[in-house]
Amino acid sequence: MTRLNIAKGRVEMVHGSGGRAMAELIEQLFADAFANEWLAQGNDQAQFTLPPGRVVMATDSHVVSPLFFPGGDIGSLSVHGTINDVAMSGARPCYLSVGFILEEGFPLADLKRIVDSMANASKEAGVPIVTGDTKVVERGKGDGVFINTTGIGVVPEGLNLSGDKARPGDAILLSGTIGDHGVTILSLRESLGFEADIQSDSQSLHRLVAAMVEVVPEIRCMRDPTRGGLANTLNELAKQSGVGMQLFEKQIPVREPVRAACEFLGLDPLYVANEGKLIAICPQDRAEQLLEVMRAHSQGRHAAIIGRVVSDSHHFVQMETVFGGSRMVDWLNGEQLPRIC
């Protein structure tokens, strides 16, 4: 078998042909990095046994540009994003699959860097990549690499989180500062220089979630505010539950470098993407206990109660400003920042 020239080689059309070259790419790059007992079986599918409970499945495609950024890259992001989608149901993520769309001419060194990053993120999270697929498209038709990941998890007995369960009087909690990921990507893409003080918050949140649901199983719902940021996610939940929401601007954590960058760029941090934060809605009488659990975890040190659910037939999200006024927090209109994840 020919050894891949990782340092100087590039993806070729033959790497997606199903022949010897493709087998070499899979064995020397993907299988070597993702190595586990399921991949070692060499089948076209993964066979596994799940623990008792309801099965949860989520899929996500990743097209972020640039591919590498402070705090992460498309590889680690693809693992974190899908694990978080599964975890927001209260589930324990168990397994991942991955699909690569590679562009002819993409450097093998960059591909290895991405694959190694995925492997590290997967191992750190304890969620193995057990099956996958690779396709190659012609030069100029793929922009380097696109990645799809699918995750499977299991919800423990006694949990039933869903976006339609928020009720008037409930508290709205946020696990930490907003806007870090989106500002990082925009700064790097436009060569603005903010990345010296800001990096992506990309991380897997399933361990934080597990701590939260163990102590407060009455949590109504959780969601990670990715594209469209905090504002869009809360509008989604308000519509899904048929309620309104009242936020308090002074209680929403935003790092000063992010706030300054948003002011410079004319952006509202409420609409800027995040990749390592979650929103939780719970009964008001459990909010302080939940906040204590979140702040005790390294991923929730800056958690805050940022608002409450209210009765509103229009399903509006409104915010009390730092000046004591009130403003609508509407759905994002248009695309603020494309290819953010």
mmCIF file of C-alpha atoms in Angstrom:
data_model
loop_
_atom_site.group_PDB
_atom_site.id
_atom_site.type_symbol
_atom_site.label_atom_id
_atom_site.label_comp_id
_atom_site.label_asym_id
_atom_site.label_seq_id
_atom_site.Cartn_x
_atom_site.Cartn_y
_atom_site.Cartn_z
ATOM 1 C CA MET A 1 0.000 0.000 0.000
ATOM 2 C CA THR A 2 1.321 3.442 -0.953
ATOM 3 C CA ARG A 3 1.893 5.903 1.885
ATOM 4 C CA LEU A 4 0.070 9.207 1.557
ATOM 5 C CA ASN A 5 2.260 12.282 1.199
ATOM 6 C CA ILE A 6 0.537 14.219 3.968
ATOM 7 C CA ALA A 7 2.989 17.112 3.937
ATOM 8 C CA LYS A 8 2.743 17.931 0.218
ATOM 9 C CA GLY A 9 -0.108 15.828 -1.154
ATOM 10 C CA ARG A 10 -3.561 17.005 -2.201
ATOM 11 C CA VAL A 11 -6.980 15.440 -2.502
ATOM 12 C CA GLU A 12 -7.487 13.932 -5.956
ATOM 13 C CA MET A 13 -10.629 12.735 -7.692
ATOM 14 C CA VAL A 14 -9.341 9.190 -7.365
ATOM 15 C CA HIS A 15 -9.653 9.509 -3.568
ATOM 16 C CA GLY A 16 -13.421 9.342 -4.006
ATOM 17 C CA SER A 17 -13.486 6.592 -6.622
ATOM 18 C CA GLY A 18 -13.966 3.628 -4.325
ATOM 19 C CA GLY A 19 -10.657 2.071 -5.368
ATOM 20 C CA ARG A 20 -7.215 1.581 -3.841
ATOM 21 C CA ALA A 21 -6.492 5.311 -3.454
ATOM 22 C CA MET A 22 -9.711 5.816 -1.509
ATOM 23 C CA ALA A 23 -8.922 2.837 0.716
ATOM 24 C CA GLU A 24 -5.496 4.322 1.442
ATOM 25 C CA LEU A 25 -7.016 7.693 2.357
ATOM 26 C CA ILE A 26 -9.547 6.084 4.678
ATOM 27 C CA GLU A 27 -7.055 3.765 6.352
ATOM 28 C CA GLN A 28 -4.160 6.183 6.753
ATOM 29 C CA LEU A 29 -6.093 9.340 7.619
ATOM 30 C CA PHE A 30 -9.595 8.668 8.934
ATOM 31 C CA ALA A 31 -9.386 5.188 10.463
ATOM 32 C CA ASP A 32 -6.045 5.937 12.050
ATOM 33 C CA ALA A 33 -7.321 9.098 13.765
ATOM 34 C CA PHE A 34 -10.809 7.867 14.728
ATOM 35 C CA ALA A 35 -9.678 4.337 15.689
ATOM 36 C CA ASN A 36 -12.212 2.401 17.789
ATOM 37 C CA GLU A 37 -13.783 -1.036 17.957
ATOM 38 C CA TRP A 38 -16.722 -0.109 15.701
ATOM 39 C CA LEU A 39 -14.612 1.300 12.866
ATOM 40 C CA ALA A 40 -12.260 -1.661 13.177
ATOM 41 C CA GLN A 41 -15.097 -3.963 12.064
ATOM 42 C CA GLY A 42 -14.675 -2.528 8.554
ATOM 43 C CA ASN A 43 -18.379 -2.615 7.699
ATOM 44 C CA ASP A 44 -20.471 -0.082 5.786
ATOM 45 C CA GLN A 45 -22.454 0.541 8.957
ATOM 46 C CA ALA A 46 -21.862 0.568 12.687
ATOM 47 C CA GLN A 47 -23.568 -1.947 14.952
ATOM 48 C CA PHE A 48 -24.007 -1.014 18.592
ATOM 49 C CA THR A 49 -26.216 -1.438 21.632
ATOM 50 C CA LEU A 50 -27.819 1.568 23.292
ATOM 51 C CA PRO A 51 -28.591 1.906 27.005
ATOM 52 C CA PRO A 52 -32.256 1.994 28.087
ATOM 53 C CA GLY A 53 -34.257 5.144 27.327
ATOM 54 C CA ARG A 54 -35.699 7.129 24.445
ATOM 55 C CA VAL A 55 -33.374 7.423 21.460
ATOM 56 C CA VAL A 56 -32.503 10.911 20.189
ATOM 57 C CA MET A 57 -30.940 11.641 16.791
ATOM 58 C CA ALA A 58 -29.619 14.918 15.360
ATOM 59 C CA THR A 59 -27.730 15.836 12.207
ATOM 60 C CA ASP A 60 -25.829 18.974 11.271
ATOM 61 C CA SER A 61 -23.851 20.157 8.243
ATOM 62 C CA HIS A 62 -20.844 22.446 8.616
ATOM 63 C CA VAL A 63 -19.625 24.951 6.021
ATOM 64 C CA VAL A 64 -17.828 27.494 8.229
ATOM 65 C CA SER A 65 -15.388 29.878 6.569
ATOM 66 C CA PRO A 66 -12.526 30.163 7.400
ATOM 67 C CA LEU A 67 -11.886 26.505 8.204
ATOM 68 C CA PHE A 68 -9.482 27.330 11.053
ATOM 69 C CA PHE A 69 -10.097 30.014 13.672
ATOM 70 C CA PRO A 70 -9.064 30.925 17.235
ATOM 71 C CA GLY A 71 -10.711 28.433 19.560
ATOM 72 C CA GLY A 72 -11.362 25.734 16.979
ATOM 73 C CA ASP A 73 -11.839 24.675 13.378
ATOM 74 C CA ILE A 74 -14.455 23.024 11.191
ATOM 75 C CA GLY A 75 -13.459 19.616 12.579
ATOM 76 C CA SER A 76 -13.934 20.236 16.285
ATOM 77 C CA LEU A 77 -16.952 22.442 15.531
ATOM 78 C CA SER A 78 -18.693 19.599 13.677
ATOM 79 C CA VAL A 79 -18.285 17.321 16.693
ATOM 80 C CA HIS A 80 -19.310 19.927 19.276
ATOM 81 C CA GLY A 81 -22.321 21.133 17.287
ATOM 82 C CA THR A 82 -23.939 17.726 16.873
ATOM 83 C CA ILE A 83 -23.187 16.584 20.419
ATOM 84 C CA ASN A 84 -24.866 19.754 21.666
ATOM 85 C CA ASP A 85 -27.944 19.247 19.498
ATOM 86 C CA VAL A 86 -28.376 15.783 20.993
ATOM 87 C CA ALA A 87 -27.645 16.984 24.534
ATOM 88 C CA MET A 88 -30.254 19.757 24.452
ATOM 89 C CA SER A 89 -32.921 17.065 24.847
ATOM 90 C CA GLY A 90 -31.290 16.017 28.102
ATOM 91 C CA ALA A 91 -29.841 12.984 26.335
ATOM 92 C CA ARG A 92 -26.484 11.377 26.851
ATOM 93 C CA PRO A 93 -24.728 11.468 23.437
ATOM 94 C CA CYS A 94 -23.465 7.983 22.545
ATOM 95 C CA TYR A 95 -22.216 7.798 18.952
ATOM 96 C CA LEU A 96 -21.389 9.985 15.948
ATOM 97 C CA SER A 97 -21.198 9.476 12.207
ATOM 98 C CA VAL A 98 -19.335 11.783 9.826
ATOM 99 C CA GLY A 99 -19.581 12.544 6.115
ATOM 100 C CA PHE A 100 -16.903 14.530 4.252
ATOM 101 C CA ILE A 101 -17.346 16.402 0.962
ATOM 102 C CA LEU A 102 -13.792 17.145 -0.196
ATOM 103 C CA GLU A 103 -12.744 19.408 -3.041
ATOM 104 C CA GLU A 104 -10.149 18.213 -5.504
ATOM 105 C CA GLY A 105 -6.836 19.912 -4.711
ATOM 106 C CA PHE A 106 -7.492 20.393 -0.985
ATOM 107 C CA PRO A 107 -4.177 19.980 0.909
ATOM 108 C CA LEU A 108 -3.874 16.656 2.734
ATOM 109 C CA ALA A 109 -2.017 18.443 5.531
ATOM 110 C CA ASP A 110 -5.065 20.619 6.183
ATOM 111 C CA LEU A 111 -7.360 17.598 5.964
ATOM 112 C CA LYS A 112 -5.245 15.742 8.524
ATOM 113 C CA ARG A 113 -5.320 18.775 10.806
ATOM 114 C CA ILE A 114 -9.127 18.813 10.606
ATOM 115 C CA VAL A 115 -9.454 15.053 11.104
ATOM 116 C CA ASP A 116 -7.091 15.085 14.088
ATOM 117 C CA SER A 117 -9.073 17.942 15.614
ATOM 118 C CA MET A 118 -12.303 15.960 15.188
ATOM 119 C CA ALA A 119 -10.682 12.920 16.759
ATOM 120 C CA ASN A 120 -9.474 14.925 19.745
ATOM 121 C CA ALA A 121 -12.896 16.546 20.230
ATOM 122 C CA SER A 122 -14.618 13.171 19.983
ATOM 123 C CA LYS A 123 -12.276 11.520 22.475
ATOM 124 C CA GLU A 124 -12.453 14.443 24.902
ATOM 125 C CA ALA A 125 -16.243 14.231 24.807
ATOM 126 C CA GLY A 126 -16.258 10.435 25.136
ATOM 127 C CA VAL A 127 -18.486 10.128 22.054
ATOM 128 C CA PRO A 128 -16.845 7.944 19.359
ATOM 129 C CA ILE A 129 -17.137 8.397 15.596
ATOM 130 C CA VAL A 130 -18.303 4.937 14.537
ATOM 131 C CA THR A 131 -19.073 5.243 10.818
ATOM 132 C CA GLY A 132 -18.529 7.669 7.961
ATOM 133 C CA ASP A 133 -18.403 8.453 4.277
ATOM 134 C CA THR A 134 -16.167 10.460 1.929
ATOM 135 C CA LYS A 135 -16.936 12.043 -1.439
ATOM 136 C CA VAL A 136 -14.723 14.168 -3.706
ATOM 137 C CA VAL A 137 -15.994 16.910 -6.030
ATOM 138 C CA GLU A 138 -14.166 18.663 -8.845
ATOM 139 C CA ARG A 139 -11.872 21.597 -8.209
ATOM 140 C CA GLY A 140 -13.857 24.808 -7.772
ATOM 141 C CA LYS A 141 -17.074 23.062 -6.693
ATOM 142 C CA GLY A 142 -16.541 22.423 -2.989
ATOM 143 C CA ASP A 143 -14.620 25.271 -1.316
ATOM 144 C CA GLY A 144 -12.210 22.916 0.423
ATOM 145 C CA VAL A 145 -14.251 20.749 2.734
ATOM 146 C CA PHE A 146 -17.822 20.430 4.007
ATOM 147 C CA ILE A 147 -18.647 18.099 6.909
ATOM 148 C CA ASN A 148 -21.889 16.479 8.025
ATOM 149 C CA THR A 149 -22.136 14.848 11.428
ATOM 150 C CA THR A 150 -25.020 12.844 12.895
ATOM 151 C CA GLY A 151 -25.340 11.977 16.549
ATOM 152 C CA ILE A 152 -27.339 9.392 18.485
ATOM 153 C CA GLY A 153 -28.063 9.600 22.188
ATOM 154 C CA VAL A 154 -30.405 8.313 24.866
ATOM 155 C CA VAL A 155 -32.668 10.314 27.181
ATOM 156 C CA PRO A 156 -32.727 8.911 30.734
ATOM 157 C CA GLU A 157 -36.047 7.893 32.200
ATOM 158 C CA GLY A 158 -37.948 10.742 33.850
ATOM 159 C CA LEU A 159 -36.778 13.504 31.495
ATOM 160 C CA ASN A 160 -39.032 15.069 28.886
ATOM 161 C CA LEU A 161 -37.523 18.323 27.621
ATOM 162 C CA SER A 162 -39.120 20.012 24.624
ATOM 163 C CA GLY A 163 -39.335 23.485 23.117
ATOM 164 C CA ASP A 164 -43.123 23.511 23.500
ATOM 165 C CA LYS A 165 -43.082 23.225 27.298
ATOM 166 C CA ALA A 166 -42.209 26.783 28.428
ATOM 167 C CA ARG A 167 -44.935 28.246 30.648
ATOM 168 C CA PRO A 168 -45.697 31.791 31.879
ATOM 169 C CA GLY A 169 -43.748 32.476 35.053
ATOM 170 C CA ASP A 170 -40.802 30.258 34.094
ATOM 171 C CA ALA A 171 -37.265 31.580 34.373
ATOM 172 C CA ILE A 172 -34.890 31.884 31.402
ATOM 173 C CA LEU A 173 -31.238 31.048 32.069
ATOM 174 C CA LEU A 174 -28.158 31.453 29.881
ATOM 175 C CA SER A 175 -24.966 29.457 30.504
ATOM 176 C CA GLY A 176 -22.482 32.241 29.700
ATOM 177 C CA THR A 177 -21.357 35.105 27.501
ATOM 178 C CA ILE A 178 -22.785 35.526 24.007
ATOM 179 C CA GLY A 179 -21.320 36.470 20.631
ATOM 180 C CA ASP A 180 -17.806 35.045 21.014
ATOM 181 C CA HIS A 181 -17.956 32.618 18.078
ATOM 182 C CA GLY A 182 -19.590 34.913 15.552
ATOM 183 C CA VAL A 183 -17.299 37.856 16.278
ATOM 184 C CA THR A 184 -14.247 35.569 16.068
ATOM 185 C CA ILE A 185 -15.250 34.313 12.608
ATOM 186 C CA LEU A 186 -16.115 37.767 11.288
ATOM 187 C CA SER A 187 -12.914 39.299 12.628
ATOM 188 C CA LEU A 188 -10.762 36.634 11.002
ATOM 189 C CA ARG A 189 -12.693 36.671 7.751
ATOM 190 C CA GLU A 190 -12.421 40.434 7.376
ATOM 191 C CA SER A 191 -8.892 40.735 8.874
ATOM 192 C CA LEU A 192 -10.131 43.110 11.550
ATOM 193 C CA GLY A 193 -7.671 42.040 14.243
ATOM 194 C CA PHE A 194 -10.164 41.431 17.058
ATOM 195 C CA GLU A 195 -9.157 37.768 17.352
ATOM 196 C CA ALA A 196 -6.259 38.691 19.649
ATOM 197 C CA ASP A 197 -8.824 39.265 22.423
ATOM 198 C CA ILE A 198 -11.661 36.981 21.281
ATOM 199 C CA GLN A 199 -11.937 33.305 20.425
ATOM 200 C CA SER A 200 -14.734 30.920 19.579
ATOM 201 C CA ASP A 201 -16.624 29.347 22.475
ATOM 202 C CA SER A 202 -16.975 26.053 20.564
ATOM 203 C CA GLN A 203 -17.286 23.194 23.068
ATOM 204 C CA SER A 204 -19.376 20.131 23.890
ATOM 205 C CA LEU A 205 -21.939 20.892 26.580
ATOM 206 C CA HIS A 206 -23.262 17.426 27.419
ATOM 207 C CA ARG A 207 -21.475 17.209 30.774
ATOM 208 C CA LEU A 208 -22.937 20.557 31.853
ATOM 209 C CA VAL A 209 -26.361 19.340 30.722
ATOM 210 C CA ALA A 210 -25.971 16.099 32.686
ATOM 211 C CA ALA A 211 -25.187 18.064 35.859
ATOM 212 C CA MET A 212 -28.193 20.321 35.286
ATOM 213 C CA VAL A 213 -30.812 17.634 34.673
ATOM 214 C CA GLU A 214 -29.544 15.521 37.555
ATOM 215 C CA VAL A 215 -30.330 18.263 40.069
ATOM 216 C CA VAL A 216 -33.282 19.940 38.303
ATOM 217 C CA PRO A 217 -35.078 17.333 36.179
ATOM 218 C CA GLU A 218 -38.036 19.740 35.911
ATOM 219 C CA ILE A 219 -36.198 21.812 33.277
ATOM 220 C CA ARG A 220 -38.760 22.561 30.558
ATOM 221 C CA CYS A 221 -36.393 22.885 27.615
ATOM 222 C CA MET A 222 -32.859 23.673 26.529
ATOM 223 C CA ARG A 223 -31.432 24.945 23.263
ATOM 224 C CA ASP A 224 -28.051 26.139 22.028
ATOM 225 C CA PRO A 225 -28.253 29.609 20.440
ATOM 226 C CA THR A 226 -26.164 29.093 17.293
ATOM 227 C CA ARG A 227 -27.147 30.772 14.003
ATOM 228 C CA GLY A 228 -29.241 33.857 14.708
ATOM 229 C CA GLY A 229 -27.921 33.975 18.263
ATOM 230 C CA LEU A 230 -29.860 34.397 21.475
ATOM 231 C CA ALA A 231 -32.581 36.497 19.832
ATOM 232 C CA ASN A 232 -33.597 33.995 17.161
ATOM 233 C CA THR A 233 -33.472 31.049 19.542
ATOM 234 C CA LEU A 234 -35.772 32.719 22.059
ATOM 235 C CA ASN A 235 -38.193 33.673 19.287
ATOM 236 C CA GLU A 236 -38.238 30.038 18.171
ATOM 237 C CA LEU A 237 -39.019 28.859 21.690
ATOM 238 C CA ALA A 238 -41.658 31.547 22.253
ATOM 239 C CA LYS A 239 -43.465 30.516 19.082
ATOM 240 C CA GLN A 240 -43.109 26.803 19.807
ATOM 241 C CA SER A 241 -44.522 27.167 23.336
ATOM 242 C CA GLY A 242 -47.122 29.816 22.462
ATOM 243 C CA VAL A 243 -45.796 32.314 25.008
ATOM 244 C CA GLY A 244 -43.946 35.620 25.214
ATOM 245 C CA MET A 245 -40.619 36.396 26.841
ATOM 246 C CA GLN A 246 -39.294 39.326 28.854
ATOM 247 C CA LEU A 247 -35.521 39.804 28.946
ATOM 248 C CA PHE A 248 -33.361 42.094 31.071
ATOM 249 C CA GLU A 249 -30.454 43.533 29.107
ATOM 250 C CA LYS A 250 -28.273 44.238 32.140
ATOM 251 C CA GLN A 251 -28.356 40.542 33.092
ATOM 252 C CA ILE A 252 -27.216 39.200 29.691
ATOM 253 C CA PRO A 253 -23.456 38.492 29.876
ATOM 254 C CA VAL A 254 -21.346 39.879 27.016
ATOM 255 C CA ARG A 255 -17.559 40.066 27.165
ATOM 256 C CA GLU A 256 -16.263 43.606 26.739
ATOM 257 C CA PRO A 257 -14.094 42.804 23.667
ATOM 258 C CA VAL A 258 -17.163 41.270 21.997
ATOM 259 C CA ARG A 259 -19.333 44.236 22.929
ATOM 260 C CA ALA A 260 -16.713 46.649 21.562
ATOM 261 C CA ALA A 261 -16.340 44.666 18.333
ATOM 262 C CA CYS A 262 -20.120 44.596 17.848
ATOM 263 C CA GLU A 263 -20.353 48.355 18.361
ATOM 264 C CA PHE A 264 -17.544 48.904 15.851
ATOM 265 C CA LEU A 265 -19.210 46.618 13.283
ATOM 266 C CA GLY A 266 -22.768 47.780 13.895
ATOM 267 C CA LEU A 267 -23.889 44.368 15.136
ATOM 268 C CA ASP A 268 -26.255 43.463 17.950
ATOM 269 C CA PRO A 269 -24.675 40.710 20.102
ATOM 270 C CA LEU A 270 -28.129 39.235 20.666
ATOM 271 C CA TYR A 271 -28.086 38.062 17.039
ATOM 272 C CA VAL A 272 -24.471 36.861 16.869
ATOM 273 C CA ALA A 273 -23.846 33.102 16.739
ATOM 274 C CA ASN A 274 -22.573 30.996 19.636
ATOM 275 C CA GLU A 275 -21.191 27.453 19.606
ATOM 276 C CA GLY A 276 -20.726 26.662 23.279
ATOM 277 C CA LYS A 277 -23.634 28.172 25.189
ATOM 278 C CA LEU A 278 -27.117 26.996 26.103
ATOM 279 C CA ILE A 279 -30.448 28.471 27.098
ATOM 280 C CA ALA A 280 -32.488 26.695 29.766
ATOM 281 C CA ILE A 281 -36.066 27.388 30.814
ATOM 282 C CA CYS A 282 -37.290 26.033 34.140
ATOM 283 C CA PRO A 283 -39.963 26.707 36.772
ATOM 284 C CA GLN A 284 -39.221 29.911 38.663
ATOM 285 C CA ASP A 285 -38.949 28.132 42.003
ATOM 286 C CA ARG A 286 -36.070 25.973 40.697
ATOM 287 C CA ALA A 287 -34.173 28.768 38.932
ATOM 288 C CA GLU A 288 -31.761 29.689 41.729
ATOM 289 C CA GLN A 289 -30.853 26.059 42.332
ATOM 290 C CA LEU A 290 -30.276 25.509 38.624
ATOM 291 C CA LEU A 291 -28.157 28.655 38.425
ATOM 292 C CA GLU A 292 -26.024 27.398 41.312
ATOM 293 C CA VAL A 293 -25.438 24.078 39.515
ATOM 294 C CA MET A 294 -24.494 25.853 36.290
ATOM 295 C CA ARG A 295 -22.068 28.245 37.966
ATOM 296 C CA ALA A 296 -20.388 25.356 39.775
ATOM 297 C CA HIS A 297 -19.483 23.823 36.400
ATOM 298 C CA SER A 298 -16.527 25.150 34.390
ATOM 299 C CA GLN A 299 -18.779 25.672 31.347
ATOM 300 C CA GLY A 300 -21.328 27.693 33.286
ATOM 301 C CA ARG A 301 -19.202 30.010 35.434
ATOM 302 C CA HIS A 302 -20.826 33.090 33.878
ATOM 303 C CA ALA A 303 -24.372 31.724 33.850
ATOM 304 C CA ALA A 304 -27.196 34.144 34.577
ATOM 305 C CA ILE A 305 -30.954 34.364 34.879
ATOM 306 C CA ILE A 306 -31.712 36.684 31.966
ATOM 307 C CA GLY A 307 -35.496 36.865 31.869
ATOM 308 C CA ARG A 308 -38.859 35.225 32.347
ATOM 309 C CA VAL A 309 -41.603 33.655 30.289
ATOM 310 C CA VAL A 310 -44.817 35.684 30.083
ATOM 311 C CA SER A 311 -48.292 35.222 28.686
ATOM 312 C CA ASP A 312 -48.504 36.817 25.224
ATOM 313 C CA SER A 313 -50.753 35.700 22.385
ATOM 314 C CA HIS A 314 -48.416 37.448 19.914
ATOM 315 C CA HIS A 315 -45.407 35.434 21.170
ATOM 316 C CA PHE A 316 -43.240 38.560 21.334
ATOM 317 C CA VAL A 317 -39.783 38.612 22.868
ATOM 318 C CA GLN A 318 -39.184 41.965 24.543
ATOM 319 C CA MET A 319 -36.281 43.356 26.547
ATOM 320 C CA GLU A 320 -35.938 45.918 29.297
ATOM 321 C CA THR A 321 -32.891 47.964 28.289
ATOM 322 C CA VAL A 322 -30.102 49.149 30.567
ATOM 323 C CA PHE A 323 -31.689 52.600 30.375
ATOM 324 C CA GLY A 324 -35.039 51.346 31.705
ATOM 325 C CA GLY A 325 -36.849 51.426 28.375
ATOM 326 C CA SER A 326 -38.276 48.542 26.392
ATOM 327 C CA ARG A 327 -37.488 47.194 22.918
ATOM 328 C CA MET A 328 -38.647 44.352 20.729
ATOM 329 C CA VAL A 329 -36.215 41.511 20.137
ATOM 330 C CA ASP A 330 -37.528 40.314 16.809
ATOM 331 C CA TRP A 331 -36.482 37.500 14.515
ATOM 332 C CA LEU A 332 -33.300 38.111 12.545
ATOM 333 C CA ASN A 333 -34.243 39.681 9.214
ATOM 334 C CA GLY A 334 -31.884 38.486 6.484
ATOM 335 C CA GLU A 335 -28.407 36.993 6.867
ATOM 336 C CA GLN A 336 -26.205 38.813 9.340
ATOM 337 C CA LEU A 337 -23.173 36.588 8.844
ATOM 338 C CA PRO A 338 -23.199 33.689 6.342
ATOM 339 C CA ARG A 339 -21.273 30.438 6.816
ATOM 340 C CA ILE A 340 -20.829 30.898 10.538
ATOM 341 C CA CYS A 341 -20.910 27.184 11.351
#
